[in-house]
JSON list of C-alpha atoms in Angstrom, two decimals:
[
{"chain": "A", "resi": 1, "resn": "MET", "atom": "CA", "xyz": [0.10, -0.58, -0.23]},
{"chain": "A", "resi": 2, "resn": "ALA", "atom": "CA", "xyz": [1.01, 3.22, -1.25]},
{"chain": "A", "resi": 3, "resn": "THR", "atom": "CA", "xyz": [2.37, 6.21, 1.53]},
{"chain": "A", "resi": 4, "resn": "ASP", "atom": "CA", "xyz": [1.61, 9.16, 2.17]},
{"chain": "A", "resi": 5, "resn": "GLU", "atom": "CA", "xyz": [4.24, 10.50, 0.47]},
{"chain": "A", "resi": 6, "resn": "GLU", "atom": "CA", "xyz": [4.07, 8.60, -2.01]},
{"chain": "A", "resi": 7, "resn": "GLN", "atom": "CA", "xyz": [0.26, 8.99, -2.48]},
{"chain": "A", "resi": 8, "resn": "ILE", "atom": "CA", "xyz": [1.56, 13.01, -2.94]},
{"chain": "A", "resi": 9, "resn": "GLU", "atom": "CA", "xyz": [4.53, 12.41, -5.40]},
{"chain": "A", "resi": 10, "resn": "VAL", "atom": "CA", "xyz": [2.38, 10.72, -7.74]},
{"chain": "A", "resi": 11, "resn": "GLN", "atom": "CA", "xyz": [-0.69, 13.50, -7.70]},
{"chain": "A", "resi": 12, "resn": "ASN", "atom": "CA", "xyz": [2.34, 15.64, -8.05]},
{"chain": "A", "resi": 13, "resn": "ARG", "atom": "CA", "xyz": [3.47, 13.63, -11.21]},
{"chain": "A", "resi": 14, "resn": "LEU", "atom": "CA", "xyz": [-0.21, 13.64, -13.06]},
{"chain": "A", "resi": 15, "resn": "GLY", "atom": "CA", "xyz": [-1.04, 17.09, -12.05]},
{"chain": "A", "resi": 16, "resn": "GLN", "atom": "CA", "xyz": [3.15, 18.39, -13.35]},
{"chain": "A", "resi": 17, "resn": "LEU", "atom": "CA", "xyz": [1.99, 16.00, -17.18]},
{"chain": "A", "resi": 18, "resn": "ILE", "atom": "CA", "xyz": [-1.62, 17.76, -17.52]},
{"chain": "A", "resi": 19, "resn": "LYS", "atom": "CA", "xyz": [0.02, 21.92, -16.63]},
{"chain": "A", "resi": 20, "resn": "LYS", "atom": "CA", "xyz": [2.51, 21.00, -18.94]},
{"chain": "A", "resi": 21, "resn": "GLU", "atom": "CA", "xyz": [0.28, 20.18, -21.53]},
{"chain": "A", "resi": 22, "resn": "LEU", "atom": "CA", "xyz": [-1.51, 23.22, -20.86]},
{"chain": "A", "resi": 23, "resn": "ARG", "atom": "CA", "xyz": [1.11, 25.57, -20.66]},
{"chain": "A", "resi": 24, "resn": "ALA", "atom": "CA", "xyz": [2.25, 24.38, -24.38]},
{"chain": "A", "resi": 25, "resn": "ARG", "atom": "CA", "xyz": [-1.00, 24.89, -25.69]},
{"chain": "A", "resi": 26, "resn": "THR", "atom": "CA", "xyz": [-1.20, 27.94, -24.01]},
{"chain": "A", "resi": 27, "resn": "LEU", "atom": "CA", "xyz": [-5.12, 26.58, -22.19]},
{"chain": "A", "resi": 28, "resn": "SER", "atom": "CA", "xyz": [-6.22, 27.72, -18.92]},
{"chain": "A", "resi": 29, "resn": "MET", "atom": "CA", "xyz": [-8.51, 24.90, -16.62]},
{"chain": "A", "resi": 30, "resn": "ARG", "atom": "CA", "xyz": [-10.96, 27.65, -17.57]},
{"chain": "A", "resi": 31, "resn": "LYS", "atom": "CA", "xyz": [-10.41, 26.49, -21.28]},
{"chain": "A", "resi": 32, "resn": "LEU", "atom": "CA", "xyz": [-9.83, 22.76, -20.85]},
{"chain": "A", "resi": 33, "resn": "SER", "atom": "CA", "xyz": [-13.10, 22.74, -18.97]},
{"chain": "A", "resi": 34, "resn": "GLU", "atom": "CA", "xyz": [-15.48, 24.54, -21.99]},
{"chain": "A", "resi": 35, "resn": "ILE", "atom": "CA", "xyz": [-13.05, 22.06, -24.82]},
{"chain": "A", "resi": 36, "resn": "ILE", "atom": "CA", "xyz": [-13.92, 18.87, -22.61]},
{"chain": "A", "resi": 37, "resn": "GLY", "atom": "CA", "xyz": [-16.75, 19.89, -20.96]},
{"chain": "A", "resi": 38, "resn": "MET", "atom": "CA", "xyz": [-15.25, 18.54, -17.40]},
{"chain": "A", "resi": 39, "resn": "ASP", "atom": "CA", "xyz": [-15.93, 21.49, -14.49]},
{"chain": "A", "resi": 40, "resn": "THR", "atom": "CA", "xyz": [-12.86, 23.86, -13.94]},
{"chain": "A", "resi": 41, "resn": "ALA", "atom": "CA", "xyz": [-13.66, 22.91, -10.41]},
{"chain": "A", "resi": 42, "resn": "THR", "atom": "CA", "xyz": [-12.58, 19.06, -10.81]},
{"chain": "A", "resi": 43, "resn": "ILE", "atom": "CA", "xyz": [-9.72, 20.10, -13.33]},
{"chain": "A", "resi": 44, "resn": "SER", "atom": "CA", "xyz": [-8.39, 21.78, -10.82]},
{"chain": "A", "resi": 45, "resn": "ARG", "atom": "CA", "xyz": [-8.39, 18.88, -8.06]},
{"chain": "A", "resi": 46, "resn": "ILE", "atom": "CA", "xyz": [-7.24, 15.98, -10.12]},
{"chain": "A", "resi": 47, "resn": "VAL", "atom": "CA", "xyz": [-4.19, 19.47, -11.31]},
{"chain": "A", "resi": 48, "resn": "ASN", "atom": "CA", "xyz": [-3.66, 20.40, -7.47]},
{"chain": "A", "resi": 49, "resn": "GLY", "atom": "CA", "xyz": [-3.65, 15.95, -6.46]},
{"chain": "A", "resi": 50, "resn": "LYS", "atom": "CA", "xyz": [-6.66, 16.78, -3.89]},
{"chain": "A", "resi": 51, "resn": "GLN", "atom": "CA", "xyz": [-9.08, 14.40, -6.35]},
{"chain": "A", "resi": 52, "resn": "LYS", "atom": "CA", "xyz": [-8.82, 10.69, -7.75]},
{"chain": "A", "resi": 53, "resn": "PRO", "atom": "CA", "xyz": [-9.40, 10.97, -11.50]},
{"chain": "A", "resi": 54, "resn": "ARG", "atom": "CA", "xyz": [-11.27, 7.86, -12.58]},
{"chain": "A", "resi": 55, "resn": "LEU", "atom": "CA", "xyz": [-10.30, 6.30, -16.78]},
{"chain": "A", "resi": 56, "resn": "GLU", "atom": "CA", "xyz": [-13.13, 8.81, -18.40]},
{"chain": "A", "resi": 57, "resn": "HIS", "atom": "CA", "xyz": [-10.51, 12.58, -16.97]},
{"chain": "A", "resi": 58, "resn": "LEU", "atom": "CA", "xyz": [-7.61, 10.43, -18.22]},
{"chain": "A", "resi": 59, "resn": "ASN", "atom": "CA", "xyz": [-9.44, 9.86, -21.23]},
{"chain": "A", "resi": 60, "resn": "MET", "atom": "CA", "xyz": [-9.92, 13.40, -21.80]},
{"chain": "A", "resi": 61, "resn": "PHE", "atom": "CA", "xyz": [-6.98, 14.28, -21.07]},
{"chain": "A", "resi": 62, "resn": "SER", "atom": "CA", "xyz": [-5.77, 12.13, -23.44]},
{"chain": "A", "resi": 63, "resn": "GLU", "atom": "CA", "xyz": [-7.26, 12.92, -26.66]},
{"chain": "A", "resi": 64, "resn": "TYR", "atom": "CA", "xyz": [-7.91, 16.53, -25.62]},
{"chain": "A", "resi": 65, "resn": "LEU", "atom": "CA", "xyz": [-3.63, 17.07, -25.08]},
{"chain": "A", "resi": 66, "resn": "GLU", "atom": "CA", "xyz": [-2.98, 14.57, -27.16]},
{"chain": "A", "resi": 67, "resn": "ILE", "atom": "CA", "xyz": [-1.49, 12.78, -24.17]},
{"chain": "A", "resi": 68, "resn": "PRO", "atom": "CA", "xyz": [-1.11, 8.95, -25.32]},
{"chain": "A", "resi": 69, "resn": "LEU", "atom": "CA", "xyz": [-3.40, 7.22, -21.90]},
{"chain": "A", "resi": 70, "resn": "THR", "atom": "CA", "xyz": [-0.25, 5.02, -21.30]},
{"chain": "A", "resi": 71, "resn": "GLU", "atom": "CA", "xyz": [1.56, 7.78, -20.33]},
{"chain": "A", "resi": 72, "resn": "LEU", "atom": "CA", "xyz": [-0.94, 9.09, -17.74]},
{"chain": "A", "resi": 73, "resn": "PHE", "atom": "CA", "xyz": [-1.78, 5.97, -16.05]},
{"chain": "A", "resi": 74, "resn": "ALA", "atom": "CA", "xyz": [1.94, 5.69, -15.70]},
{"chain": "A", "resi": 75, "resn": "ALA", "atom": "CA", "xyz": [1.24, 9.33, -13.84]},
{"chain": "A", "resi": 76, "resn": "ALA", "atom": "CA", "xyz": [-1.32, 8.66, -11.78]},
{"chain": "A", "resi": 77, "resn": "GLY", "atom": "CA", "xyz": [0.31, 5.52, -10.67]},
{"chain": "A", "resi": 78, "resn": "PHE", "atom": "CA", "xyz": [-1.83, 2.46, -12.22]},
{"chain": "A", "resi": 79, "resn": "GLU", "atom": "CA", "xyz": [1.12, 0.14, -11.83]},
{"chain": "A", "resi": 80, "resn": "ILE", "atom": "CA", "xyz": [1.80, -1.63, -14.44]},
{"chain": "A", "resi": 81, "resn": "SER", "atom": "CA", "xyz": [2.47, -4.91, -15.06]},
{"chain": "A", "resi": 82, "resn": "MET", "atom": "CA", "xyz": [2.60, -8.94, -16.43]},
{"chain": "A", "resi": 83, "resn": "GLN", "atom": "CA", "xyz": [1.21, -12.03, -15.02]},
{"chain": "A", "resi": 84, "resn": "LYS", "atom": "CA", "xyz": [0.97, -14.94, -16.48]},
{"chain": "A", "resi": 85, "resn": "ASP", "atom": "CA", "xyz": [-1.83, -15.28, -18.60]},
{"chain": "A", "resi": 86, "resn": "GLY", "atom": "CA", "xyz": [-2.44, -11.09, -19.06]},
{"chain": "A", "resi": 87, "resn": "VAL", "atom": "CA", "xyz": [-1.78, -7.38, -17.70]},
{"chain": "A", "resi": 88, "resn": "GLN", "atom": "CA", "xyz": [-3.15, -7.32, -14.29]},
{"chain": "A", "resi": 89, "resn": "GLU", "atom": "CA", "xyz": [-3.16, -3.82, -13.62]},
{"chain": "A", "resi": 90, "resn": "LEU", "atom": "CA", "xyz": [-3.93, -2.91, -16.77]},
{"chain": "A", "resi": 91, "resn": "ARG", "atom": "CA", "xyz": [-6.65, -5.71, -17.37]},
{"chain": "A", "resi": 92, "resn": "ASP", "atom": "CA", "xyz": [-8.05, -3.04, -13.95]},
{"chain": "A", "resi": 93, "resn": "ALA", "atom": "CA", "xyz": [-7.14, 0.13, -15.48]},
{"chain": "A", "resi": 94, "resn": "ILE", "atom": "CA", "xyz": [-9.09, 0.00, -18.66]},
{"chain": "A", "resi": 95, "resn": "GLN", "atom": "CA", "xyz": [-12.07, -1.78, -17.38]},
{"chain": "A", "resi": 96, "resn": "GLY", "atom": "CA", "xyz": [-15.15, -0.40, -18.80]},
{"chain": "A", "resi": 97, "resn": "ILE", "atom": "CA", "xyz": [-13.42, 1.10, -22.33]},
{"chain": "A", "resi": 98, "resn": "GLY", "atom": "CA", "xyz": [-13.89, -2.34, -23.93]},
{"chain": "A", "resi": 99, "resn": "ILE", "atom": "CA", "xyz": [-10.67, -4.00, -24.45]},
{"chain": "A", "resi": 100, "resn": "ASN", "atom": "CA", "xyz": [-10.68, -7.88, -23.34]},
{"chain": "A", "resi": 101, "resn": "VAL", "atom": "CA", "xyz": [-6.82, -7.87, -22.22]},
{"chain": "A", "resi": 102, "resn": "GLU", "atom": "CA", "xyz": [-6.56, -11.22, -22.02]},
{"chain": "A", "resi": 103, "resn": "ASP", "atom": "CA", "xyz": [-7.13, -11.67, -25.19]},
{"chain": "A", "resi": 104, "resn": "MET", "atom": "CA", "xyz": [-5.20, -9.01, -26.47]},
{"chain": "A", "resi": 105, "resn": "ALA", "atom": "CA", "xyz": [-2.46, -10.78, -24.84]},
{"chain": "A", "resi": 106, "resn": "ILE", "atom": "CA", "xyz": [-2.98, -14.03, -26.42]},
{"chain": "A", "resi": 107, "resn": "GLN", "atom": "CA", "xyz": [-3.24, -12.51, -29.52]},
{"chain": "A", "resi": 108, "resn": "ILE", "atom": "CA", "xyz": [-0.08, -10.54, -29.13]},
{"chain": "A", "resi": 109, "resn": "ARG", "atom": "CA", "xyz": [2.57, -13.23, -28.25]},
{"chain": "A", "resi": 110, "resn": "LYS", "atom": "CA", "xyz": [0.78, -15.63, -31.04]},
{"chain": "A", "resi": 111, "resn": "GLU", "atom": "CA", "xyz": [2.29, -11.93, -33.72]},
{"chain": "A", "resi": 112, "resn": "LEU", "atom": "CA", "xyz": [5.33, -11.95, -31.38]},
{"chain": "A", "resi": 113, "resn": "HIS", "atom": "CA", "xyz": [6.34, -15.33, -32.51]},
{"chain": "A", "resi": 114, "resn": "LYS", "atom": "CA", "xyz": [5.71, -14.51, -36.07]},
{"chain": "A", "resi": 115, "resn": "TYR", "atom": "CA", "xyz": [8.12, -11.28, -35.67]},
{"chain": "A", "resi": 116, "resn": "GLU", "atom": "CA", "xyz": [10.67, -13.72, -33.51]},
{"chain": "A", "resi": 117, "resn": "ALA", "atom": "CA", "xyz": [10.96, -15.92, -37.12]},
{"chain": "A", "resi": 118, "resn": "TYR", "atom": "CA", "xyz": [11.17, -12.52, -39.38]},
{"chain": "A", "resi": 119, "resn": "ALA", "atom": "CA", "xyz": [13.59, -11.28, -37.44]},
{"chain": "A", "resi": 120, "resn": "LYS", "atom": "CA", "xyz": [16.42, -14.27, -37.92]},
{"chain": "A", "resi": 121, "resn": "THR", "atom": "CA", "xyz": [16.42, -13.09, -41.19]},
{"chain": "A", "resi": 122, "resn": "GLU", "atom": "CA", "xyz": [18.17, -10.51, -42.94]},
{"chain": "A", "resi": 123, "resn": "GLU", "atom": "CA", "xyz": [15.51, -8.94, -44.15]},
{"chain": "A", "resi": 124, "resn": "GLY", "atom": "CA", "xyz": [14.28, -8.91, -40.44]},
{"chain": "A", "resi": 125, "resn": "ARG", "atom": "CA", "xyz": [17.29, -7.57, -38.70]},
{"chain": "A", "resi": 126, "resn": "GLU", "atom": "CA", "xyz": [17.06, -5.04, -41.48]},
{"chain": "A", "resi": 127, "resn": "MET", "atom": "CA", "xyz": [13.34, -3.42, -41.07]},
{"chain": "A", "resi": 128, "resn": "ILE", "atom": "CA", "xyz": [14.80, -2.92, -37.59]},
{"chain": "A", "resi": 129, "resn": "LYS", "atom": "CA", "xyz": [17.31, -1.13, -38.43]},
{"chain": "A", "resi": 130, "resn": "ARG", "atom": "CA", "xyz": [16.26, 1.12, -40.35]},
{"chain": "A", "resi": 131, "resn": "SER", "atom": "CA", "xyz": [12.42, 1.87, -39.44]},
{"chain": "A", "resi": 132, "resn": "PHE", "atom": "CA", "xyz": [12.50, 2.15, -35.18]},
{"chain": "A", "resi": 133, "resn": "LEU", "atom": "CA", "xyz": [14.93, 4.93, -34.80]},
{"chain": "A", "resi": 134, "resn": "PRO", "atom": "CA", "xyz": [12.32, 6.85, -37.53]},
{"chain": "A", "resi": 135, "resn": "LYS", "atom": "CA", "xyz": [9.36, 5.19, -35.27]},
{"chain": "A", "resi": 136, "resn": "LEU", "atom": "CA", "xyz": [10.05, 6.58, -32.47]},
{"chain": "A", "resi": 137, "resn": "ASP", "atom": "CA", "xyz": [11.44, 10.03, -33.65]},
{"chain": "A", "resi": 138, "resn": "GLN", "atom": "CA", "xyz": [7.62, 10.31, -34.44]},
{"chain": "A", "resi": 139, "resn": "LEU", "atom": "CA", "xyz": [6.54, 9.27, -31.22]},
{"chain": "A", "resi": 140, "resn": "ARG", "atom": "CA", "xyz": [6.21, 13.16, -29.03]},
{"chain": "A", "resi": 141, "resn": "SER", "atom": "CA", "xyz": [6.02, 10.08, -26.11]},
{"chain": "A", "resi": 142, "resn": "ALA", "atom": "CA", "xyz": [4.62, 6.23, -25.89]},
{"chain": "A", "resi": 143, "resn": "GLY", "atom": "CA", "xyz": [4.23, 6.72, -22.46]},
{"chain": "A", "resi": 144, "resn": "TYR", "atom": "CA", "xyz": [6.10, 4.33, -19.50]},
{"chain": "A", "resi": 145, "resn": "TYR", "atom": "CA", "xyz": [8.53, 2.21, -21.99]},
{"chain": "A", "resi": 146, "resn": "ILE", "atom": "CA", "xyz": [9.28, 3.94, -24.80]},
{"chain": "A", "resi": 147, "resn": "ASP", "atom": "CA", "xyz": [12.62, 3.29, -21.83]},
{"chain": "A", "resi": 148, "resn": "GLN", "atom": "CA", "xyz": [12.81, -0.07, -22.39]},
{"chain": "A", "resi": 149, "resn": "LEU", "atom": "CA", "xyz": [11.80, 0.41, -25.94]},
{"chain": "A", "resi": 150, "resn": "LYS", "atom": "CA", "xyz": [15.35, 2.30, -26.51]},
{"chain": "A", "resi": 151, "resn": "ASP", "atom": "CA", "xyz": [17.39, -0.69, -24.30]},
{"chain": "A", "resi": 152, "resn": "LEU", "atom": "CA", "xyz": [16.59, -3.62, -26.63]},
{"chain": "A", "resi": 153, "resn": "TYR", "atom": "CA", "xyz": [16.93, -1.35, -29.14]},
{"chain": "A", "resi": 154, "resn": "LYS", "atom": "CA", "xyz": [20.83, -0.54, -27.80]},
{"chain": "A", "resi": 155, "resn": "GLU", "atom": "CA", "xyz": [21.15, -4.50, -26.92]},
{"chain": "A", "resi": 156, "resn": "PHE", "atom": "CA", "xyz": [19.94, -5.47, -30.89]},
{"chain": "A", "resi": 157, "resn": "ASP", "atom": "CA", "xyz": [22.50, -2.96, -32.24]},
{"chain": "A", "resi": 158, "resn": "SER", "atom": "CA", "xyz": [25.60, -4.54, -29.87]},
{"chain": "A", "resi": 159, "resn": "GLY", "atom": "CA", "xyz": [26.01, -7.60, -31.46]},
{"chain": "A", "resi": 160, "resn": "ASN", "atom": "CA", "xyz": [26.88, -9.07, -27.97]},
{"chain": "A", "resi": 161, "resn": "LEU", "atom": "CA", "xyz": [23.75, -10.92, -27.51]},
{"chain": "A", "resi": 162, "resn": "PRO", "atom": "CA", "xyz": [23.56, -14.21, -28.13]},
{"chain": "A", "resi": 163, "resn": "ASP", "atom": "CA", "xyz": [20.88, -15.31, -31.03]},
{"chain": "A", "resi": 164, "resn": "SER", "atom": "CA", "xyz": [18.38, -16.56, -29.16]},
{"chain": "A", "resi": 165, "resn": "GLU", "atom": "CA", "xyz": [17.66, -12.42, -27.13]},
{"chain": "A", "resi": 166, "resn": "GLN", "atom": "CA", "xyz": [18.47, -11.71, -29.86]},
{"chain": "A", "resi": 167, "resn": "HIS", "atom": "CA", "xyz": [15.52, -13.05, -32.20]},
{"chain": "A", "resi": 168, "resn": "VAL", "atom": "CA", "xyz": [13.26, -12.49, -28.87]},
{"chain": "A", "resi": 169, "resn": "ILE", "atom": "CA", "xyz": [14.49, -8.81, -28.82]},
{"chain": "A", "resi": 170, "resn": "GLY", "atom": "CA", "xyz": [13.85, -8.37, -32.51]},
{"chain": "A", "resi": 171, "resn": "SER", "atom": "CA", "xyz": [10.55, -9.55, -32.36]},
{"chain": "A", "resi": 172, "resn": "ALA", "atom": "CA", "xyz": [9.58, -6.89, -30.03]},
{"chain": "A", "resi": 173, "resn": "LEU", "atom": "CA", "xyz": [10.78, -3.96, -32.43]},
{"chain": "A", "resi": 174, "resn": "LEU", "atom": "CA", "xyz": [9.72, -5.73, -35.46]},
{"chain": "A", "resi": 175, "resn": "TYR", "atom": "CA", "xyz": [6.09, -5.62, -33.25]},
{"chain": "A", "resi": 176, "resn": "PHE", "atom": "CA", "xyz": [6.39, -1.75, -33.62]},
{"chain": "A", "resi": 177, "resn": "VAL", "atom": "CA", "xyz": [7.70, -0.53, -36.43]},
{"chain": "A", "resi": 178, "resn": "LEU", "atom": "CA", "xyz": [4.86, -2.43, -37.72]},
{"chain": "A", "resi": 179, "resn": "SER", "atom": "CA", "xyz": [1.86, -1.87, -38.45]},
{"chain": "A", "resi": 180, "resn": "ALA", "atom": "CA", "xyz": [-0.27, -4.84, -38.31]},
{"chain": "A", "resi": 181, "resn": "ASP", "atom": "CA", "xyz": [-0.77, -4.13, -35.00]},
{"chain": "A", "resi": 182, "resn": "ILE", "atom": "CA", "xyz": [-3.66, -4.98, -32.25]},
{"chain": "A", "resi": 183, "resn": "ILE", "atom": "CA", "xyz": [-4.74, -2.10, -31.88]},
{"chain": "A", "resi": 184, "resn": "PRO", "atom": "CA", "xyz": [-3.53, -0.61, -34.32]},
{"chain": "A", "resi": 185, "resn": "ASP", "atom": "CA", "xyz": [-1.94, 3.09, -34.19]},
{"chain": "A", "resi": 186, "resn": "PHE", "atom": "CA", "xyz": [-3.77, 5.54, -35.75]},
{"chain": "A", "resi": 187, "resn": "SER", "atom": "CA", "xyz": [-7.10, 4.43, -32.65]},
{"chain": "A", "resi": 188, "resn": "PHE", "atom": "CA", "xyz": [-5.18, 7.52, -30.46]},
{"chain": "A", "resi": 189, "resn": "PRO", "atom": "CA", "xyz": [-5.07, 7.12, -27.09]},
{"chain": "A", "resi": 190, "resn": "PHE", "atom": "CA", "xyz": [-4.55, 2.83, -27.36]},
{"chain": "A", "resi": 191, "resn": "GLY", "atom": "CA", "xyz": [-2.83, 2.07, -29.99]},
{"chain": "A", "resi": 192, "resn": "TYR", "atom": "CA", "xyz": [-0.25, 2.39, -28.01]},
{"chain": "A", "resi": 193, "resn": "ILE", "atom": "CA", "xyz": [-0.98, -0.06, -25.08]},
{"chain": "A", "resi": 194, "resn": "ASP", "atom": "CA", "xyz": [-0.29, -3.94, -27.14]},
{"chain": "A", "resi": 195, "resn": "ASP", "atom": "CA", "xyz": [3.10, -2.13, -27.78]},
{"chain": "A", "resi": 196, "resn": "ALA", "atom": "CA", "xyz": [3.46, -1.56, -23.81]},
{"chain": "A", "resi": 197, "resn": "ILE", "atom": "CA", "xyz": [1.97, -5.11, -23.54]},
{"chain": "A", "resi": 198, "resn": "ALA", "atom": "CA", "xyz": [4.42, -6.29, -25.82]},
{"chain": "A", "resi": 199, "resn": "VAL", "atom": "CA", "xyz": [7.40, -5.43, -24.33]},
{"chain": "A", "resi": 200, "resn": "ARG", "atom": "CA", "xyz": [6.45, -6.35, -21.19]},
{"chain": "A", "resi": 201, "resn": "ILE", "atom": "CA", "xyz": [6.20, -10.12, -22.81]},
{"chain": "A", "resi": 202, "resn": "VAL", "atom": "CA", "xyz": [9.49, -10.02, -24.40]},
{"chain": "A", "resi": 203, "resn": "MET", "atom": "CA", "xyz": [11.61, -7.70, -21.07]},
{"chain": "A", "resi": 204, "resn": "GLU", "atom": "CA", "xyz": [9.59, -11.62, -18.89]},
{"chain": "A", "resi": 205, "resn": "ARG", "atom": "CA", "xyz": [10.72, -13.57, -21.88]},
{"chain": "A", "resi": 206, "resn": "LEU", "atom": "CA", "xyz": [14.35, -12.47, -21.72]},
{"chain": "A", "resi": 207, "resn": "GLU", "atom": "CA", "xyz": [14.08, -12.78, -17.75]},
{"chain": "A", "resi": 208, "resn": "GLN", "atom": "CA", "xyz": [13.98, -16.59, -17.99]},
{"chain": "A", "resi": 209, "resn": "MET", "atom": "CA", "xyz": [15.63, -16.90, -20.40]},
{"chain": "A", "resi": 210, "resn": "ARG", "atom": "CA", "xyz": [18.90, -15.33, -18.73]},
{"chain": "A", "resi": 211, "resn": "ARG", "atom": "CA", "xyz": [17.77, -17.10, -14.93]},
{"chain": "A", "resi": 212, "resn": "PRO", "atom": "CA", "xyz": [20.14, -18.82, -13.88]},
{"chain": "A", "resi": 213, "resn": "SER", "atom": "CA", "xyz": [19.92, -23.07, -13.74]}
]
């Protein structure tokens, strides 16, 4: 259970993120209220850490301030981690928006298996090196998993990995760069949730592979 200090830190992160985007767009809370139809007092309480946001609040901030929903989840303190058969906390966080995370995780695992085979080919490796960084540059931010993607790419590009790990990492990078996502990237703000799940699946596989026998 979070301490009072940890809870305050979480509230500050979310408030700072929203304030930053408001400043970038020269918007006041009152003007944002008019645009999104949320009461000004509610926005103020959320920004100042006096009210815990609901999913519909985060969804509105995501849509109108163009902040990836996964980034808002992380800033709001939703702990998103993988379980064996899915994403428990993420499932709870997005309950009610019509996304079945367990079914999504099954589909993502199938896609990763396909991309792992592609990562073994010269064409797949060239696809990653040609497309990963340009796509990353197109994104202002994609939330909590973006640093993990960067780290995975650095490992992939180092040439120092066993083939088995190289191919597993390649599957996550190919999933990110190719357009056949479970949720298309243009389905803002939900378009990168499946990429985040794919990263977590691959990170867990790597942990298992690297665990001393």
